[in-house]
């Protein structure tokens, strides 16, 4: 009897060990489309701060990769912020460039900075759209900011405050004072009256859906919102274009023109005319050091998730990640667009017949 119990116990133990081994084992070598065995590969997403839109959506993409790929696995790692991702990958540990997907934001000095690393686009993630806003109805144009205190984004080399500062100067604003800060700091300055006018973000879902952000709604609780950069969109877009290429931090390479136009009424009844605004793209990228087949696999899974709307449950901005959105960029020249996408992503998009498009069309 004791022997039977011992045999049963040993059999159960063997089954448990076998099951445990199966659940924790890494992905086995999987055959490729050509029949060749694919070696397991692991990528990490440098995705900014936990809780940020791009961090959450990168976590979603990593989840899809782990579920859908037979040989590729992924995880998300936090950094000091979205503009810090590229800086990390431009560090001394060059091996990271072949294993890390980069959540890249334009502008950013580190995108064009010293060193040979260049983040090449895999697919668009989201857009950070900002507009000048005020409760003062007498501020109709950017030139009317003269003599006022204005709240602008943080003044850092990897930031984008210089675009708004240049816009004010090019529009003829004089003797204005600046309060720099993050979105929350700017909202506080505007809400408390420390600044009369400033920039705040709003929501945009490609291709043509606009909505007030929570920041604009909170500011609007203090009074009627007015947008001082309405009308004359052709001239306004030219100002944005020039403002994007006059920053000392971008070095020898000029940024593309990061200007778009919101149709009248997009942000409420007081937006009576079409309005040009600054839009800074945020996209998934990889250096040329990352193998082409790895980026191809990431792009394939990203495209399928975008097609099926799989990002929507993870974040409100997920509904803007569509197949058409993935291949958008601000690079107006076709040759330049081709050069700014990773070869692995280009291969996938060409195979399914998707063209690379620009927001400025």
CSV table of C-alpha atoms in Angstrom, one decimal:
chain,number,residue,atom,x,y,z
A,1,UNK,CA,0.0,0.0,0.0
A,2,UNK,CA,2.8,2.4,0.9
A,3,UNK,CA,4.5,1.6,-2.4
A,4,UNK,CA,1.4,2.4,-4.3
A,5,UNK,CA,1.0,5.8,-2.5
A,6,UNK,CA,4.7,6.6,-3.2
A,7,UNK,CA,4.3,5.7,-6.9
A,8,UNK,CA,1.2,7.9,-7.1
A,9,UNK,CA,2.9,10.8,-5.3
A,10,UNK,CA,5.9,10.5,-7.6
A,11,UNK,CA,3.7,10.5,-10.7
A,12,UNK,CA,1.8,13.6,-9.5
A,13,UNK,CA,5.1,15.3,-8.8
A,14,UNK,CA,6.4,14.5,-12.2
A,15,UNK,CA,3.3,15.9,-13.9
A,16,UNK,CA,3.5,19.2,-11.8
A,17,UNK,CA,7.2,19.6,-12.7
A,18,UNK,CA,6.4,19.0,-16.4
A,19,UNK,CA,3.6,21.6,-16.4
A,20,UNK,CA,5.6,24.1,-14.5
A,21,UNK,CA,8.4,23.7,-17.0
A,22,UNK,CA,6.0,24.3,-19.9
A,23,UNK,CA,4.6,27.4,-18.5
A,24,UNK,CA,7.9,29.2,-17.7
A,25,UNK,CA,9.9,28.0,-20.7
A,26,UNK,CA,11.0,30.7,-23.2
A,27,UNK,CA,9.6,30.7,-26.7
A,28,UNK,CA,11.1,27.9,-28.8
A,29,UNK,CA,12.7,28.4,-32.1
A,30,UNK,CA,9.9,29.1,-34.6
A,31,UNK,CA,9.9,28.5,-38.3
A,32,UNK,CA,9.8,31.6,-40.5
A,33,UNK,CA,7.7,32.0,-43.7
A,34,UNK,CA,10.6,30.5,-45.7
A,35,UNK,CA,10.7,27.5,-43.4
A,36,UNK,CA,13.9,28.6,-41.6
A,37,UNK,CA,14.0,28.5,-37.8
A,38,UNK,CA,13.6,31.9,-36.1
A,39,UNK,CA,15.7,32.4,-33.0
A,40,UNK,CA,13.9,33.9,-30.0
A,41,UNK,CA,14.4,37.7,-29.7
A,42,UNK,CA,13.5,40.1,-27.0
A,43,UNK,CA,12.9,43.9,-27.3
A,44,UNK,CA,12.3,46.6,-24.7
A,45,UNK,CA,10.3,49.7,-25.3
A,46,UNK,CA,11.9,52.9,-23.9
A,47,UNK,CA,8.5,54.6,-23.3
A,48,UNK,CA,8.8,57.5,-20.9
A,49,UNK,CA,7.1,57.9,-17.6
A,50,UNK,CA,4.6,55.3,-16.3
A,51,UNK,CA,1.1,56.6,-16.8
A,52,UNK,CA,2.0,58.8,-19.8
A,53,UNK,CA,-0.2,58.1,-22.9
A,54,UNK,CA,2.7,56.7,-24.9
A,55,UNK,CA,3.8,54.5,-22.0
A,56,UNK,CA,0.3,52.9,-21.7
A,57,UNK,CA,0.0,52.4,-25.4
A,58,UNK,CA,3.5,50.9,-25.6
A,59,UNK,CA,2.5,48.5,-22.9
A,60,UNK,CA,-0.4,47.5,-25.1
A,61,UNK,CA,1.8,46.9,-28.1
A,62,UNK,CA,4.2,44.9,-26.0
A,63,UNK,CA,1.3,42.8,-24.8
A,64,UNK,CA,0.1,42.2,-28.4
A,65,UNK,CA,3.7,41.1,-29.4
A,66,UNK,CA,3.9,38.6,-26.6
A,67,UNK,CA,0.5,37.2,-27.5
A,68,UNK,CA,0.9,37.1,-31.3
A,69,UNK,CA,4.5,36.3,-32.1
A,70,UNK,CA,6.0,32.9,-32.1
A,71,UNK,CA,9.5,34.1,-31.5
A,72,UNK,CA,9.5,37.8,-30.5
A,73,UNK,CA,8.9,38.9,-26.9
A,74,UNK,CA,8.6,42.5,-25.5
A,75,UNK,CA,8.6,44.5,-22.3
A,76,UNK,CA,8.2,48.2,-21.4
A,77,UNK,CA,10.8,50.1,-19.5
A,78,UNK,CA,10.4,53.6,-17.9
A,79,UNK,CA,12.6,56.6,-18.6
A,80,UNK,CA,12.7,60.1,-17.3
A,81,UNK,CA,10.3,61.2,-20.0
A,82,UNK,CA,9.5,61.0,-23.7
A,83,UNK,CA,12.3,63.2,-24.8
A,84,UNK,CA,14.7,61.2,-22.6
A,85,UNK,CA,14.2,58.0,-24.6
A,86,UNK,CA,16.4,59.0,-27.5
A,87,UNK,CA,19.0,60.4,-25.1
A,88,UNK,CA,19.2,57.0,-23.3
A,89,UNK,CA,19.8,55.2,-26.6
A,90,UNK,CA,22.5,57.7,-27.6
A,91,UNK,CA,24.5,56.7,-24.5
A,92,UNK,CA,27.7,54.7,-24.3
A,93,UNK,CA,25.9,51.3,-24.3
A,94,UNK,CA,25.4,51.0,-28.0
A,95,UNK,CA,24.1,47.5,-27.7
A,96,UNK,CA,20.8,48.9,-26.5
A,97,UNK,CA,20.2,50.4,-30.0
A,98,UNK,CA,19.7,46.9,-31.4
A,99,UNK,CA,17.2,45.8,-28.8
A,100,UNK,CA,15.2,48.9,-27.8
A,101,UNK,CA,12.2,50.3,-29.5
A,102,UNK,CA,12.2,54.1,-29.0
A,103,UNK,CA,9.1,56.2,-28.3
A,104,UNK,CA,10.3,59.3,-30.2
A,105,UNK,CA,9.0,62.9,-30.0
A,106,UNK,CA,9.7,65.6,-32.5
A,107,UNK,CA,11.2,68.1,-31.9
A,108,UNK,CA,14.0,67.0,-29.7
A,109,UNK,CA,17.6,68.0,-29.9
A,110,UNK,CA,18.7,64.4,-29.2
A,111,UNK,CA,17.0,63.2,-32.4
A,112,UNK,CA,19.5,65.2,-34.4
A,113,UNK,CA,22.2,65.4,-31.7
A,114,UNK,CA,25.8,64.3,-31.7
A,115,UNK,CA,26.4,60.6,-32.4
A,116,UNK,CA,25.4,58.3,-35.2
A,117,UNK,CA,22.1,57.0,-33.7
A,118,UNK,CA,18.9,58.0,-35.6
A,119,UNK,CA,15.4,56.8,-34.6
A,120,UNK,CA,13.7,55.5,-37.7
A,121,UNK,CA,9.9,55.4,-37.7
A,122,UNK,CA,8.0,52.2,-37.3
A,123,UNK,CA,4.5,53.7,-36.9
A,124,UNK,CA,2.8,56.8,-35.5
A,125,UNK,CA,1.6,56.6,-31.9
A,126,UNK,CA,0.0,60.0,-31.0
A,127,UNK,CA,0.3,63.7,-31.5
A,128,UNK,CA,0.8,66.4,-28.9
A,129,UNK,CA,-1.2,69.3,-30.2
A,130,UNK,CA,-1.1,72.8,-28.5
A,131,UNK,CA,-2.7,76.1,-29.1
A,132,UNK,CA,-2.5,79.6,-27.7
A,133,UNK,CA,-5.5,80.3,-25.4
A,134,UNK,CA,-6.7,83.1,-23.2
A,135,UNK,CA,-9.7,84.5,-21.3
A,136,UNK,CA,-8.9,88.0,-22.6
A,137,UNK,CA,-11.1,88.7,-25.7
A,138,UNK,CA,-8.9,91.7,-26.6
A,139,UNK,CA,-6.0,89.3,-27.5
A,140,UNK,CA,-7.0,88.5,-31.1
A,141,UNK,CA,-3.6,87.9,-32.7
A,142,UNK,CA,-0.2,86.8,-31.5
A,143,UNK,CA,1.0,90.3,-31.9
A,144,UNK,CA,-1.5,91.3,-29.2
A,145,UNK,CA,0.6,89.3,-26.7
A,146,UNK,CA,3.0,92.3,-26.6
A,147,UNK,CA,3.5,93.5,-23.0
A,148,UNK,CA,1.7,90.5,-21.6
A,149,UNK,CA,2.9,87.5,-19.5
A,150,UNK,CA,2.7,84.3,-21.5
A,151,UNK,CA,2.9,80.7,-20.2
A,152,UNK,CA,5.0,78.4,-22.5
A,153,UNK,CA,6.4,74.8,-22.2
A,154,UNK,CA,9.6,74.1,-20.3
A,155,UNK,CA,12.6,75.8,-21.8
A,156,UNK,CA,14.9,72.7,-22.2
A,157,UNK,CA,17.1,71.7,-25.2
A,158,UNK,CA,15.0,68.6,-25.8
A,159,UNK,CA,11.7,70.5,-25.6
A,160,UNK,CA,9.6,72.5,-28.0
A,161,UNK,CA,9.1,75.9,-26.2
A,162,UNK,CA,11.3,77.6,-28.8
A,163,UNK,CA,8.7,77.1,-31.5
A,164,UNK,CA,6.1,79.1,-29.6
A,165,UNK,CA,8.6,81.7,-28.6
A,166,UNK,CA,9.7,82.1,-32.2
A,167,UNK,CA,6.0,82.2,-33.3
A,168,UNK,CA,5.5,85.2,-31.1
A,169,UNK,CA,8.6,87.0,-32.3
A,170,UNK,CA,7.8,86.3,-36.0
A,171,UNK,CA,4.2,87.6,-35.5
A,172,UNK,CA,5.5,90.8,-34.1
A,173,UNK,CA,4.9,90.4,-30.3
A,174,UNK,CA,7.2,92.7,-28.2
A,175,UNK,CA,8.2,93.0,-24.6
A,176,UNK,CA,6.3,90.0,-23.4
A,177,UNK,CA,7.3,88.0,-20.3
A,178,UNK,CA,7.5,84.2,-20.2
A,179,UNK,CA,6.6,81.7,-17.5
A,180,UNK,CA,7.9,78.3,-18.5
A,181,UNK,CA,6.5,75.1,-17.1
A,182,UNK,CA,4.8,71.7,-17.8
A,183,UNK,CA,1.2,71.5,-18.7
A,184,UNK,CA,0.0,71.6,-15.1
A,185,UNK,CA,2.2,74.6,-14.3
A,186,UNK,CA,0.9,76.5,-17.3
A,187,UNK,CA,-2.7,75.7,-16.4
A,188,UNK,CA,-2.1,77.0,-12.9
A,189,UNK,CA,-0.5,80.2,-14.1
A,190,UNK,CA,-3.4,80.9,-16.5
A,191,UNK,CA,-6.1,79.9,-14.0
A,192,UNK,CA,-4.6,82.0,-11.2
A,193,UNK,CA,-3.9,85.0,-13.5
A,194,UNK,CA,-0.1,84.9,-13.3
A,195,UNK,CA,-0.2,84.6,-17.1
A,196,UNK,CA,-2.7,86.2,-19.4
A,197,UNK,CA,-2.2,83.9,-22.3
A,198,UNK,CA,-0.4,80.6,-22.8
A,199,UNK,CA,-0.3,77.3,-24.6
A,200,UNK,CA,-2.4,74.3,-23.6
A,201,UNK,CA,-2.9,70.9,-25.3
A,202,UNK,CA,-6.1,69.7,-27.0
A,203,UNK,CA,-7.1,66.2,-28.2
A,204,UNK,CA,-6.9,65.2,-31.9
A,205,UNK,CA,-7.9,61.8,-33.3
A,206,UNK,CA,-6.7,61.3,-36.9
A,207,UNK,CA,-8.0,62.2,-39.4
A,208,UNK,CA,-10.5,64.9,-38.3
A,209,UNK,CA,-11.8,64.6,-34.8
A,210,UNK,CA,-11.0,67.3,-32.2
A,211,UNK,CA,-11.9,67.7,-28.6
A,212,UNK,CA,-11.1,70.0,-25.6
A,213,UNK,CA,-8.5,68.4,-23.3
A,214,UNK,CA,-9.2,68.2,-19.6
A,215,UNK,CA,-6.8,71.2,-19.2
A,216,UNK,CA,-8.8,73.4,-21.5
A,217,UNK,CA,-12.0,72.4,-19.8
A,218,UNK,CA,-10.6,73.2,-16.4
A,219,UNK,CA,-9.3,76.6,-17.7
A,220,UNK,CA,-12.7,77.2,-19.4
A,221,UNK,CA,-14.4,76.9,-16.0
A,222,UNK,CA,-12.9,80.3,-15.2
A,223,UNK,CA,-14.4,82.0,-18.3
A,224,UNK,CA,-14.8,82.0,-22.0
A,225,UNK,CA,-11.9,80.6,-24.0
A,226,UNK,CA,-10.5,82.6,-26.8
A,227,UNK,CA,-7.9,81.5,-29.4
A,228,UNK,CA,-5.6,84.3,-30.6
A,229,UNK,CA,-4.2,82.6,-33.7
A,230,UNK,CA,-7.3,82.2,-35.9
A,231,UNK,CA,-7.6,83.0,-39.6
A,232,UNK,CA,-4.9,83.8,-42.1
A,233,UNK,CA,-3.9,80.1,-42.0
A,234,UNK,CA,-1.5,80.3,-44.9
A,235,UNK,CA,0.5,83.0,-43.2
A,236,UNK,CA,0.2,81.3,-39.8
A,237,UNK,CA,1.6,78.0,-41.3
A,238,UNK,CA,4.5,79.8,-42.8
A,239,UNK,CA,5.3,81.3,-39.4
A,240,UNK,CA,5.2,77.9,-37.8
A,241,UNK,CA,7.4,76.5,-40.5
A,242,UNK,CA,10.0,79.2,-39.9
A,243,UNK,CA,9.7,78.9,-36.2
A,244,UNK,CA,10.6,75.2,-36.4
A,245,UNK,CA,13.9,75.8,-38.1
A,246,UNK,CA,15.4,78.7,-36.1
A,247,UNK,CA,16.2,76.9,-32.9
A,248,UNK,CA,19.9,76.7,-32.0
A,249,UNK,CA,19.5,73.2,-30.5
A,250,UNK,CA,18.5,71.4,-33.7
A,251,UNK,CA,22.0,71.7,-35.1
A,252,UNK,CA,22.6,71.2,-38.8
A,253,UNK,CA,19.3,69.3,-39.5
A,254,UNK,CA,16.2,71.4,-39.7
A,255,UNK,CA,12.9,70.1,-38.3
A,256,UNK,CA,10.0,69.6,-40.6
A,257,UNK,CA,7.2,72.1,-40.4
A,258,UNK,CA,5.0,71.0,-37.5
A,259,UNK,CA,1.9,73.0,-38.4
A,260,UNK,CA,-1.6,71.8,-38.9
A,261,UNK,CA,-5.0,73.5,-39.3
A,262,UNK,CA,-8.1,72.9,-37.1
A,263,UNK,CA,-11.4,73.7,-38.9
A,264,UNK,CA,-13.6,76.4,-37.4
A,265,UNK,CA,-15.6,75.4,-34.4
A,266,UNK,CA,-13.2,72.4,-33.7
A,267,UNK,CA,-12.5,73.8,-30.2
A,268,UNK,CA,-15.8,75.5,-29.5
A,269,UNK,CA,-18.0,78.4,-30.7
A,270,UNK,CA,-15.3,81.1,-30.0
A,271,UNK,CA,-13.1,79.4,-32.6
A,272,UNK,CA,-14.9,81.1,-35.5
A,273,UNK,CA,-12.2,80.6,-38.1
A,274,UNK,CA,-9.8,77.9,-39.2
A,275,UNK,CA,-6.8,77.9,-36.9
A,276,UNK,CA,-3.2,76.9,-37.4
A,277,UNK,CA,-1.6,75.1,-34.5
A,278,UNK,CA,1.6,73.3,-33.5
A,279,UNK,CA,1.5,69.5,-33.6
A,280,UNK,CA,4.5,67.5,-32.3
A,281,UNK,CA,4.4,63.8,-33.4
A,282,UNK,CA,5.2,60.9,-31.2
A,283,UNK,CA,6.0,57.7,-32.9
A,284,UNK,CA,7.5,54.2,-32.3
A,285,UNK,CA,10.9,54.0,-33.8
A,286,UNK,CA,14.1,51.9,-33.9
A,287,UNK,CA,17.7,52.4,-34.9
A,288,UNK,CA,19.2,50.8,-38.0
A,289,UNK,CA,21.0,48.6,-35.5
A,290,UNK,CA,17.7,46.7,-34.8
A,291,UNK,CA,17.4,43.7,-37.2
A,292,UNK,CA,15.1,44.2,-40.1
A,293,UNK,CA,13.1,41.0,-39.4
A,294,UNK,CA,12.4,42.1,-35.8
A,295,UNK,CA,11.1,45.5,-36.9
A,296,UNK,CA,9.0,43.8,-39.6
A,297,UNK,CA,7.4,41.6,-37.0
A,298,UNK,CA,6.7,44.5,-34.7
A,299,UNK,CA,5.2,46.5,-37.6
A,300,UNK,CA,3.0,43.5,-38.7
A,301,UNK,CA,1.6,43.1,-35.2
A,302,UNK,CA,1.2,46.9,-34.8
A,303,UNK,CA,-0.7,47.1,-38.0
A,304,UNK,CA,-3.0,44.2,-37.2
A,305,UNK,CA,-3.8,45.7,-33.7
A,306,UNK,CA,-4.5,49.1,-35.3
A,307,UNK,CA,-6.8,47.5,-37.9
A,308,UNK,CA,-8.8,45.7,-35.2
A,309,UNK,CA,-9.0,48.7,-32.8
A,310,UNK,CA,-7.1,46.8,-30.1
A,311,UNK,CA,-5.6,49.9,-28.6
A,312,UNK,CA,-8.9,51.5,-27.8
A,313,UNK,CA,-9.5,49.7,-24.4
A,314,UNK,CA,-6.1,50.7,-23.2
A,315,UNK,CA,-6.3,54.5,-23.6
A,316,UNK,CA,-8.7,57.1,-25.0
A,317,UNK,CA,-6.1,58.1,-27.5
A,318,UNK,CA,-5.9,54.5,-28.8
A,319,UNK,CA,-8.9,55.1,-31.1
A,320,UNK,CA,-6.6,57.4,-33.1
A,321,UNK,CA,-4.2,54.6,-33.9
A,322,UNK,CA,-5.5,53.4,-37.2
A,323,UNK,CA,-3.7,51.7,-40.2
A,324,UNK,CA,-3.8,55.0,-42.1
A,325,UNK,CA,-2.3,56.9,-39.1
A,326,UNK,CA,0.7,54.6,-38.7
A,327,UNK,CA,2.4,55.7,-41.9
A,328,UNK,CA,1.8,59.5,-41.5
A,329,UNK,CA,4.6,61.9,-40.8
A,330,UNK,CA,5.6,65.6,-41.3
A,331,UNK,CA,8.3,64.8,-43.9
A,332,UNK,CA,7.0,66.5,-47.0
A,333,UNK,CA,9.5,65.1,-49.5
A,334,UNK,CA,8.9,61.5,-50.6
A,335,UNK,CA,12.7,60.6,-50.5
A,336,UNK,CA,13.0,62.1,-47.1
A,337,UNK,CA,10.0,60.1,-45.8
A,338,UNK,CA,11.5,56.9,-47.1
A,339,UNK,CA,14.8,57.6,-45.4
A,340,UNK,CA,13.1,58.3,-42.0
A,341,UNK,CA,11.3,54.9,-41.8
A,342,UNK,CA,13.1,51.8,-40.7
A,343,UNK,CA,13.8,49.3,-43.5
A,344,UNK,CA,11.9,46.6,-41.7
A,345,UNK,CA,8.8,48.8,-41.4
A,346,UNK,CA,9.1,49.9,-45.0
A,347,UNK,CA,9.2,46.3,-46.2
A,348,UNK,CA,6.0,45.5,-44.4
A,349,UNK,CA,4.1,48.6,-45.6
A,350,UNK,CA,5.2,48.0,-49.2
A,351,UNK,CA,4.1,44.4,-49.1
A,352,UNK,CA,0.6,45.4,-48.1
A,353,UNK,CA,0.5,48.3,-50.5
A,354,UNK,CA,0.4,51.1,-47.9
A,355,UNK,CA,1.8,54.5,-49.0
A,356,UNK,CA,3.8,56.8,-46.7
A,357,UNK,CA,1.8,60.1,-46.4
A,358,UNK,CA,2.4,63.5,-44.9
A,359,UNK,CA,0.2,65.6,-42.6
A,360,UNK,CA,1.0,68.6,-44.8
A,361,UNK,CA,-0.9,67.2,-47.8
